[in-house]
Coordinates of C-alpha atoms in Angstrom, one line a residue:
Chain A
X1 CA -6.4 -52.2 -9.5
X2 CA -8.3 -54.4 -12.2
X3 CA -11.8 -53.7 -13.1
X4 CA -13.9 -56.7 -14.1
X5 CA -17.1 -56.5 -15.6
X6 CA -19.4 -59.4 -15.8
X7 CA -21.7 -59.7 -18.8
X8 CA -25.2 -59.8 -17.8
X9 CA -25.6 -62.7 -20.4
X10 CA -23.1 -64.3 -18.5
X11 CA -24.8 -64.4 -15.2
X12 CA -28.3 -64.6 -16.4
X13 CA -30.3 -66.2 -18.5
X14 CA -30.9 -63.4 -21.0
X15 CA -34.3 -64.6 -22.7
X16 CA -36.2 -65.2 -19.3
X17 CA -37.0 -62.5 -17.1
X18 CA -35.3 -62.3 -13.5
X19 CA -33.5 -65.8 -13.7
X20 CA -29.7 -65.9 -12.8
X21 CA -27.8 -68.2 -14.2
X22 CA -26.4 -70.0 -11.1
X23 CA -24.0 -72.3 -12.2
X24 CA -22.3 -69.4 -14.1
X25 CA -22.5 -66.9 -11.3
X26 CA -20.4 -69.1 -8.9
X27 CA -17.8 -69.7 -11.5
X28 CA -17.7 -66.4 -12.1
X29 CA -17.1 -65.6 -8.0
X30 CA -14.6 -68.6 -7.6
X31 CA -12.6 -67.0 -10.5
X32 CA -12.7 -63.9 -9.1
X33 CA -11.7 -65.4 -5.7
X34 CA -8.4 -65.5 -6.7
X35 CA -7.7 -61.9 -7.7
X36 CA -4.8 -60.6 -5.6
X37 CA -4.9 -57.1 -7.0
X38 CA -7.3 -54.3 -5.8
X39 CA -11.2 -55.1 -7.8
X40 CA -14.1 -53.5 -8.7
X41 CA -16.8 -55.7 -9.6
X42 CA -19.3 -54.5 -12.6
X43 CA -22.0 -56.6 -13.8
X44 CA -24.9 -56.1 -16.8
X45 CA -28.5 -56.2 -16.4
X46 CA -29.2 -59.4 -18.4
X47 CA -32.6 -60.6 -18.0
X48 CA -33.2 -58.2 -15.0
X49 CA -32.2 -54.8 -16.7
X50 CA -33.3 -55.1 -20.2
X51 CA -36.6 -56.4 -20.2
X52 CA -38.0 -53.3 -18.3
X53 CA -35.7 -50.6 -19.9
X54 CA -37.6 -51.6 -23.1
X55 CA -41.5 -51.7 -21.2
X56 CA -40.6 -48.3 -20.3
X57 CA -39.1 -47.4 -23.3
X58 CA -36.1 -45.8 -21.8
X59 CA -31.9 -46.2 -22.9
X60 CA -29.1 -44.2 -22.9
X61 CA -30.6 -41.2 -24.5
X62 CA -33.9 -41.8 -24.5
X63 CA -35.5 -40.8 -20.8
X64 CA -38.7 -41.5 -18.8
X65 CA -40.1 -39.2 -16.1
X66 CA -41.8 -41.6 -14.6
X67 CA -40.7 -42.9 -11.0
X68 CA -42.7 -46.6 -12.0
X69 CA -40.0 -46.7 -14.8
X70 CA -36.7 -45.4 -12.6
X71 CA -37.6 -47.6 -9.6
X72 CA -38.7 -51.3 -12.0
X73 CA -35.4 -51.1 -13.5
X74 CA -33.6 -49.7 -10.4
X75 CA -35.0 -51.9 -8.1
X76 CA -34.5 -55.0 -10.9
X77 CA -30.8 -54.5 -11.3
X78 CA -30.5 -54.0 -7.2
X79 CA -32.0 -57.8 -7.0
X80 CA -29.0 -58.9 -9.2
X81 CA -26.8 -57.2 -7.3
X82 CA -27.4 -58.9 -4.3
X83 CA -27.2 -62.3 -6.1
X84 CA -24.1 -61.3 -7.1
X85 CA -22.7 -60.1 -4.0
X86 CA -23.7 -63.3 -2.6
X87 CA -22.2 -65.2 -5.0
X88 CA -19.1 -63.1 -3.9
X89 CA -19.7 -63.4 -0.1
X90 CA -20.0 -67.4 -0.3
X91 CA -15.8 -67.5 -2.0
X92 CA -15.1 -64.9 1.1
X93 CA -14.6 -62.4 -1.4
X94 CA -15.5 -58.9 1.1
X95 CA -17.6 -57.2 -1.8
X96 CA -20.3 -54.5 -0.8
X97 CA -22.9 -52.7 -2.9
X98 CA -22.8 -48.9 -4.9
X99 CA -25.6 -48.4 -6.7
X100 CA -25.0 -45.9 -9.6
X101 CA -28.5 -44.3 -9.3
X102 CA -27.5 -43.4 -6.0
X103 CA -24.1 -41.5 -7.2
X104 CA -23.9 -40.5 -10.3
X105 CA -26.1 -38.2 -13.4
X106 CA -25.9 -37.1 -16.8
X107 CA -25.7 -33.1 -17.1
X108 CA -27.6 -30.9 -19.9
X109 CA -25.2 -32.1 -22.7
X110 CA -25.3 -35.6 -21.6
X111 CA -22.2 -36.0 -20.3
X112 CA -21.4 -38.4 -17.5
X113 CA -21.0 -37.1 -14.0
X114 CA -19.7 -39.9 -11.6
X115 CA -18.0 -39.3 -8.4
X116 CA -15.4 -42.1 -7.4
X117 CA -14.5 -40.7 -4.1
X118 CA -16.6 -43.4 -2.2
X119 CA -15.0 -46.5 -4.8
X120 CA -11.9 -45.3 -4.2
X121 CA -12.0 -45.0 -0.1
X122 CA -13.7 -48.6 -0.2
X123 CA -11.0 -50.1 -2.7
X124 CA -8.1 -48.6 -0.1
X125 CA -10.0 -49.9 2.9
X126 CA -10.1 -53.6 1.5
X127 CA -13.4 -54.1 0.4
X128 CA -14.9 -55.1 -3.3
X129 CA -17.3 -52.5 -4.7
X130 CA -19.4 -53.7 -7.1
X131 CA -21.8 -52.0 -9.6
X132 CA -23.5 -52.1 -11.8
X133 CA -25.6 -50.7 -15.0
X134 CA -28.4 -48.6 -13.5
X135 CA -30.8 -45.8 -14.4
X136 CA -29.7 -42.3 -13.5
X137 CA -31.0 -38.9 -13.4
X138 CA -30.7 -37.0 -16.4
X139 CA -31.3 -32.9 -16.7
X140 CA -33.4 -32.4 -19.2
X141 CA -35.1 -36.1 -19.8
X142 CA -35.9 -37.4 -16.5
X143 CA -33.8 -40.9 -16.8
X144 CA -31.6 -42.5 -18.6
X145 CA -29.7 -45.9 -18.9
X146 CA -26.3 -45.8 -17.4
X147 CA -24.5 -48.8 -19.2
X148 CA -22.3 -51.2 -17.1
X149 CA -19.8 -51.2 -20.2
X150 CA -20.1 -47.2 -19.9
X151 CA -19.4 -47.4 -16.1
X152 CA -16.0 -49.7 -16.5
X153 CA -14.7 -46.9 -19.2
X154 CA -15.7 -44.3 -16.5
X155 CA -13.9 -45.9 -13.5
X156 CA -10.8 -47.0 -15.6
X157 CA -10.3 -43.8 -16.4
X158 CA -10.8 -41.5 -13.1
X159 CA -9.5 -44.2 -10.3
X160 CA -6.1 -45.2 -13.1
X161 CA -7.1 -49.0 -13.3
X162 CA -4.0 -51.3 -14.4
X163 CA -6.3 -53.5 -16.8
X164 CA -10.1 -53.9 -17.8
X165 CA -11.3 -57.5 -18.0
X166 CA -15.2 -57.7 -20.0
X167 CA -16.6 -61.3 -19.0
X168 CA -19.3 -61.9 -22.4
X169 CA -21.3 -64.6 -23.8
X170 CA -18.5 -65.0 -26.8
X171 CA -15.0 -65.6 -26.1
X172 CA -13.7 -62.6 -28.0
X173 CA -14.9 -60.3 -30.9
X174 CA -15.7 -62.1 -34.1
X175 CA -14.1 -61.6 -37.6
X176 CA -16.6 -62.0 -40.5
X177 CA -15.1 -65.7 -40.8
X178 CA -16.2 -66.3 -37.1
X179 CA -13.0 -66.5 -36.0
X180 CA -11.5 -64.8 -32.4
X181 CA -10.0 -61.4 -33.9
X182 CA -7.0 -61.5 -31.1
X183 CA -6.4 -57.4 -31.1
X184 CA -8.4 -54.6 -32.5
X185 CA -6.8 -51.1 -32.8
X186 CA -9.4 -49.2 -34.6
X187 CA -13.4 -50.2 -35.1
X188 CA -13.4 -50.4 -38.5
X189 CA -11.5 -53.0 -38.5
X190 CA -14.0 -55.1 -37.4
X191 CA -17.4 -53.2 -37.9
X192 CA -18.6 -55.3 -40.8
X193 CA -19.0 -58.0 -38.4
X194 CA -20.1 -56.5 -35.8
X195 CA -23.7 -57.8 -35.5
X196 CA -26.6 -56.5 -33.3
X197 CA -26.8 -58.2 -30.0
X198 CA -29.5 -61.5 -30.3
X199 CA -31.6 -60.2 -27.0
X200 CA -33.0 -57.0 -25.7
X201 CA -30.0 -54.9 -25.1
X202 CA -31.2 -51.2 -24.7
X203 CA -27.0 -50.9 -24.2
X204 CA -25.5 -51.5 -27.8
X205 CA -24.4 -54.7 -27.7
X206 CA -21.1 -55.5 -28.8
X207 CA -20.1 -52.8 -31.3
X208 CA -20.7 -50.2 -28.3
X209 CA -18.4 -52.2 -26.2
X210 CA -15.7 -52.2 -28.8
X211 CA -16.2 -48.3 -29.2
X212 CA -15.9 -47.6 -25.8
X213 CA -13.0 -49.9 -25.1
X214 CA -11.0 -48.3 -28.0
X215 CA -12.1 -44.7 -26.4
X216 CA -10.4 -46.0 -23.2
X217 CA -6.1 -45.8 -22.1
X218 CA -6.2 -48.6 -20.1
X219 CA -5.5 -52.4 -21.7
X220 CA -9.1 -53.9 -22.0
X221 CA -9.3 -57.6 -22.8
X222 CA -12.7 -59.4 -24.0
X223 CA -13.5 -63.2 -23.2
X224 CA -15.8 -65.6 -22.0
X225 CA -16.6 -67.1 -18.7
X226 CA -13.9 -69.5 -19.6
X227 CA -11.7 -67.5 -20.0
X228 CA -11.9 -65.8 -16.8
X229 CA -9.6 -67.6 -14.9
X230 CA -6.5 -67.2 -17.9
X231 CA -7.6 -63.2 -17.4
X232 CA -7.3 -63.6 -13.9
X233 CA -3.7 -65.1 -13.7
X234 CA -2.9 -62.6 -16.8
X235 CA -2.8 -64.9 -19.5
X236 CA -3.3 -64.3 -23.1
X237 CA -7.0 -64.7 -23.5
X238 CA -10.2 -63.6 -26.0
X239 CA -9.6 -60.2 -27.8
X240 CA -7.3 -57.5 -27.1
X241 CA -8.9 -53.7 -27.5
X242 CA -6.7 -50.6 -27.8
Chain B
X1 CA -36.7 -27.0 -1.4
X2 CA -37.4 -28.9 1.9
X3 CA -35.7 -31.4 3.3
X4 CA -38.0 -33.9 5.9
X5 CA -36.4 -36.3 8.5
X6 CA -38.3 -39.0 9.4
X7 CA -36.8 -40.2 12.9
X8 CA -36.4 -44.1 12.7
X9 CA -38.3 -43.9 16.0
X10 CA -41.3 -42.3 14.5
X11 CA -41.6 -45.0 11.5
X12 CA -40.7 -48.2 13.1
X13 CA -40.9 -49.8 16.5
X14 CA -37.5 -49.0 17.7
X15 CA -37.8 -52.3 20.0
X16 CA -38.9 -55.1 17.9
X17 CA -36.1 -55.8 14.9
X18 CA -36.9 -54.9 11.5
X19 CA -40.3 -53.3 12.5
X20 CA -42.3 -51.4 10.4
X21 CA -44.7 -49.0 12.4
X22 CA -47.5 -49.0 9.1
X23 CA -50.2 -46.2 10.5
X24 CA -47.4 -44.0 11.6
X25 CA -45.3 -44.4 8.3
X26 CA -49.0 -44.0 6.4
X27 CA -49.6 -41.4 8.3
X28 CA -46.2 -39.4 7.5
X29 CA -46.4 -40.2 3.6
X30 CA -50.0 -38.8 3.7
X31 CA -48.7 -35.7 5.3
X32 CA -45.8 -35.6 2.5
X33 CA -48.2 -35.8 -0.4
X34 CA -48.9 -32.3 0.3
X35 CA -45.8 -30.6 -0.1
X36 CA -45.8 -28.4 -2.8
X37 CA -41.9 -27.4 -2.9
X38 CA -39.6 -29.4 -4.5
X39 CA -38.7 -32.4 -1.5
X40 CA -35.7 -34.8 -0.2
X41 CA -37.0 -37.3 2.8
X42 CA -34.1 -38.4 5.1
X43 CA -35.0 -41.2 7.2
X44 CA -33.7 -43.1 9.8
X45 CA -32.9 -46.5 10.9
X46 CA -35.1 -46.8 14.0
X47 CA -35.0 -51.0 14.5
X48 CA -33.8 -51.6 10.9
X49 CA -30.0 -50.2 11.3
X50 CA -29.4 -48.8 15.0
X51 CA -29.4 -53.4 16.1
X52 CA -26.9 -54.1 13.5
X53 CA -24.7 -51.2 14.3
X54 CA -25.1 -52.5 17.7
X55 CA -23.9 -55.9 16.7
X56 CA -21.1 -55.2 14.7
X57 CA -20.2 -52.1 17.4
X58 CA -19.9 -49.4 14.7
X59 CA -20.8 -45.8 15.1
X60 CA -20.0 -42.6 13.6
X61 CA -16.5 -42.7 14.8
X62 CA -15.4 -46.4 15.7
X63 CA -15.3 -48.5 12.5
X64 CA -15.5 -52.0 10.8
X65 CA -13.3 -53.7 8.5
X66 CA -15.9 -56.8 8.1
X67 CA -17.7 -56.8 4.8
X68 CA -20.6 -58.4 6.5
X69 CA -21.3 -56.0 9.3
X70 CA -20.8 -53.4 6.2
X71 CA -23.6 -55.5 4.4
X72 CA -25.5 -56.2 7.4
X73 CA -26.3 -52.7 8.3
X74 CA -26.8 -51.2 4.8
X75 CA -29.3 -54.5 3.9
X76 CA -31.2 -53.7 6.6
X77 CA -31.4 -49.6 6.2
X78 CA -32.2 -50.6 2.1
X79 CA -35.0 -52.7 3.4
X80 CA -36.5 -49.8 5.7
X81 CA -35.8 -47.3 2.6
X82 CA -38.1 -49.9 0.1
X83 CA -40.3 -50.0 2.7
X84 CA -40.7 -45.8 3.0
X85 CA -40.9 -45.4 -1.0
X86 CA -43.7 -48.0 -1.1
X87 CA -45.8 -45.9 1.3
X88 CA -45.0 -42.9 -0.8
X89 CA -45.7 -44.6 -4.1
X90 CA -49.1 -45.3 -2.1
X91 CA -49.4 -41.6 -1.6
X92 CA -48.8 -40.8 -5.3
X93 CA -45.2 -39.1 -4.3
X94 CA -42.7 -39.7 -6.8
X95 CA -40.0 -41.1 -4.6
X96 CA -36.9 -42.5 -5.6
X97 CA -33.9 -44.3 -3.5
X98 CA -30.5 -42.7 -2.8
X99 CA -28.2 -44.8 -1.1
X100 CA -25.6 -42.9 0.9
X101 CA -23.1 -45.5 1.1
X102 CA -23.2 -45.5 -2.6
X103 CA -22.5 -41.8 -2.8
X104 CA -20.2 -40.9 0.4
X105 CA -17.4 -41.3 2.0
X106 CA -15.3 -39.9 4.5
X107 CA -11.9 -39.1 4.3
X108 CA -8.5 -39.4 6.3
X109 CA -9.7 -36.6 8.9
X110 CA -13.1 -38.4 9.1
X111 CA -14.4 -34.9 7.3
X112 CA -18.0 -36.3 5.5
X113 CA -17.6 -36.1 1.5
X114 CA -21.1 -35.9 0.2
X115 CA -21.3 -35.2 -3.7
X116 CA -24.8 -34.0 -4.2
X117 CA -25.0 -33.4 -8.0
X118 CA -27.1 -36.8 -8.2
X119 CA -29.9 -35.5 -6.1
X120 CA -29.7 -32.1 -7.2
X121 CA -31.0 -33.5 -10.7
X122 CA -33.3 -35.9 -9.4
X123 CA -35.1 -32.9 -7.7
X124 CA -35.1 -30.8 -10.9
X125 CA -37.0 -33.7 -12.5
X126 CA -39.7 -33.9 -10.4
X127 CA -38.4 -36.9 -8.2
X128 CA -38.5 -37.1 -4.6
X129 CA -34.7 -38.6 -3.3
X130 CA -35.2 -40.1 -0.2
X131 CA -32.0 -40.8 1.8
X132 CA -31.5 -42.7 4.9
X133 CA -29.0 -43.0 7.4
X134 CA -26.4 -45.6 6.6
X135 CA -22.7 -46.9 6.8
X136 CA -20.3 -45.2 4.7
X137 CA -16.4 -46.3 3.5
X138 CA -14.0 -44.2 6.0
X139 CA -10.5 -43.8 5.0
X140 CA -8.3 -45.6 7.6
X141 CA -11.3 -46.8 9.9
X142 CA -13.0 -48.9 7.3
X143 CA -16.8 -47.9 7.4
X144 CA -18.8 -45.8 10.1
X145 CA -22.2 -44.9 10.5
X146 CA -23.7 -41.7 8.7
X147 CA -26.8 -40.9 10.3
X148 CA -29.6 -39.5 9.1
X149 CA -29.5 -36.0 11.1
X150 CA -25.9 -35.8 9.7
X151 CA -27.5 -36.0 6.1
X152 CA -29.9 -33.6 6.8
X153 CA -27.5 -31.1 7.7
X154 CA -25.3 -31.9 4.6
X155 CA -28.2 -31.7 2.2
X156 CA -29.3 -28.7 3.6
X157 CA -26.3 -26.8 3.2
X158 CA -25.0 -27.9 0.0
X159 CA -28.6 -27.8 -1.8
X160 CA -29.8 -24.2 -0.1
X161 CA -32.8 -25.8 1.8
X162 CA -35.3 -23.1 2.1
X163 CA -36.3 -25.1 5.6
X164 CA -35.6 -28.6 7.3
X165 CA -38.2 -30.6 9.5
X166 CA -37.1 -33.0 11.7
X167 CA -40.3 -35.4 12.4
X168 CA -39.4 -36.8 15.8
X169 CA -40.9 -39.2 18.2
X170 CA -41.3 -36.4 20.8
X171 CA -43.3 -32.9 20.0
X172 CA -40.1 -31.1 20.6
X173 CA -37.6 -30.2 22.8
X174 CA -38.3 -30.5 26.0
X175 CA -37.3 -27.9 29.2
X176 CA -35.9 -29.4 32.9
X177 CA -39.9 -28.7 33.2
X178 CA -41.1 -31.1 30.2
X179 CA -42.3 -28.3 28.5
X180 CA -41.6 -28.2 24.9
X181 CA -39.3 -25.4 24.1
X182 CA -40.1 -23.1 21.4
X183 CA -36.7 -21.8 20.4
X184 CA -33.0 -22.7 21.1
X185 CA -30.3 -20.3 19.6
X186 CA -27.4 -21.8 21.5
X187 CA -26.9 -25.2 23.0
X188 CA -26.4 -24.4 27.0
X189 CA -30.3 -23.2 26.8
X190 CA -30.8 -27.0 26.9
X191 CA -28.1 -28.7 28.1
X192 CA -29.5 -29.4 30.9
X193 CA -32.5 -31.0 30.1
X194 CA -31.2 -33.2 27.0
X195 CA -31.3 -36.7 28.2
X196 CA -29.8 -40.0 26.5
X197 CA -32.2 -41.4 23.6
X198 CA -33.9 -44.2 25.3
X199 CA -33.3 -46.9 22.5
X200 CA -30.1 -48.2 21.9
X201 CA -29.2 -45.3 19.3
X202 CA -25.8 -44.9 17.7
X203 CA -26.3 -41.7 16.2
X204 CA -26.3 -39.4 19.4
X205 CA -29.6 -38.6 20.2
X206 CA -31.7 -35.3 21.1
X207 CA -28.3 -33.6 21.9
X208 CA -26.9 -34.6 18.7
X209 CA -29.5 -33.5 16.3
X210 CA -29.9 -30.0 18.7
X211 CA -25.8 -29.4 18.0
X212 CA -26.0 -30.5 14.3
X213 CA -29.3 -28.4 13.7
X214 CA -27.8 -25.0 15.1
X215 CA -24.6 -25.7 13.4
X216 CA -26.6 -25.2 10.1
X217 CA -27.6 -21.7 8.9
X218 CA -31.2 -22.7 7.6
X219 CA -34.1 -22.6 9.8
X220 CA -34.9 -26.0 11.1
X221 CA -38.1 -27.4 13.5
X222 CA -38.4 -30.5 15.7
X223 CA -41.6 -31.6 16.4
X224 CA -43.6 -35.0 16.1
X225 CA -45.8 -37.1 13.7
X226 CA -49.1 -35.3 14.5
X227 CA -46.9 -32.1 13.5
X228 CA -45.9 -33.1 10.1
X229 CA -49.5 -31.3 9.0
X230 CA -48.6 -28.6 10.2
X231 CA -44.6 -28.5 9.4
X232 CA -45.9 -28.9 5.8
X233 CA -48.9 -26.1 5.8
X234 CA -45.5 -23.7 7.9
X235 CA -47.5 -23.2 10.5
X236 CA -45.3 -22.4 13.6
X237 CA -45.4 -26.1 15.6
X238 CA -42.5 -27.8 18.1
X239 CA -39.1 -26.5 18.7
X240 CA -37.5 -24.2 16.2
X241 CA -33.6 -24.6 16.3
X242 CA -31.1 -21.9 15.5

């Protein structure tokens, strides 16, 4: 089973609120067309997620207890969702919705609490689940942002994926000469260059990604939508974490 | 906590697709507003899911392996579920959607797995869930129908409901004599009388929701929208089961 997780930069256009990127989406579902192996599907917020995270001033550990707040960002991120999965449906790809809000919570110390029953019985019955980064309910602070980097390292992990594919704006991490770094095995290798991401990102941007890659067993591999395809047919391709 | 069932019947117009019955569903989020007790609202799919099941001949025991009969069904029963936290927003409820097919499955001896930590949390911070009958992945079968009176009993059980209300299209139970009954403890009481649902409903009917309900250990009434008042207020009103 491969997890792929498409940036939401990818897919949207980041800097204009609700607008998918169309032309990238469908590249991004013909590439993924051609996966033989089991998939899950995990997309970002881009344009849809971010913008209300920040109106409501909410992120990973900062909450809200208002249901305005949970259901904006919920319901934003369910809109991409379906442009995704119709993206997916038009390359007969048989992908079908779970919406983390619905499933999963963070405990009183933060933690993570996912069940992956319902991927898993999807995955072994043929279908594509795809999710995505959501809001979910929090003990203690009402809501929090559930990242969709977060949610890859969570599913790699409890449903024993073969190899994580993250589809970014950038074709790899950056050295401090701008150059593709090809592996990193540790984060400070490259934390003097990694930047803050340019747009709203209540997520972390690319340093979190790298952290939680490096936190993760499984072979994670960072590109760009060009890339996609080379991941796909498990070619050497963007940056190799872990 | 309580747990509300708002029969599909009672909220839409079980005869026209994807029909929306507004007084009634205004009615039954006014009635809502009132409850003091922490809340989950189950609904059902009424002419939102119960066509699409039809179409795609699914039911709680014979599956689908097409992705769009999957998507078809679950669209639809989202739409209805937007369309019940808009009248609660209305209403000043703080309502938030849980999707089932996001959360459940169930497994190889079609046995429902229904992790309820998610909601569980959602109560404690002041949200409303509100759950709807839906498909779920099936191991083996590929996706059946959960219904909503199936849900009601799972909720209850696992989240020690103080008391369930099933708001119905009909006042109660009704006797070989059309009276409403006022108690059942055991299923042959009625047997007689329970007819088929008149709408093309693949969730059992009357006799289903009288087996589930005295299958669960918490006290549970029947009775219909002009009821809900008085469900809310516990005053004694329609059919008590078990």
């Amino acid at each position: 089973m491969i997890i792929v997780k498409l940036g939401g930069s990818v897919i949207t256009d980041k800097d204009t609120p609700e607008t998918v990127d169309e032309a990238s989406l469908t590249q991004a579902a013909r590439a993924l067309a051609a996966v033989d192996d089991d998939l899950i599907v995990v997309h970002g917020g881009g344009s849809f997620g971010h913008h209300f995270a920040s109106e409501y001033d909410v992120s990973r550990t900062q909450g809200t207890e208002e249901y305005e707040g949970v259901v904006a960002i919920h319901d934003a991120m369910a809109r991409l969702n379906g442009e995704v999965l119709d993206a997916l449906h038009a390359e007969d790809v048989p992908a079908v919705p779970v919406h983390p809000f619905s499933a999963g919570f963070r405990n009183t110390v933060a933690d993570l609490v996912f069940p992956t029953g319902q991927v898993r019985t999807l995955l072994r019955e043929g279908f594509v689940p795809v999710l995505h980064g959501d809001v979910v309910g929090h003990e203690g602070r009402g809501a929090t942002i559930l990242s969709g980097d977060e949610l890859v390292v969570e599913l790699a992990e409890r449903l024993d994926a073969e190899r994580v594919g993250l589809c970014s704006a950038v074709p790899g991490v950056y050295d401090e000469n701008d150059e593709v770094v090809e592996r990193i095995r540790a984060f400070g290798e490259v934390a003097g260059a990694l930047g803050e991401s340019e747009s709203t990102d209540v997520t972390g941007g690319m340093a979190a990604k790298v952290e939680e890659l490096l936190a993760l067993d499984v072979p994670a591999t960072i590109f760009d939508l060009d890339g996609l395809d080379a991941f796909v047919r498990e070619e050497r391709v963007g940056t190799r974490i872990g």
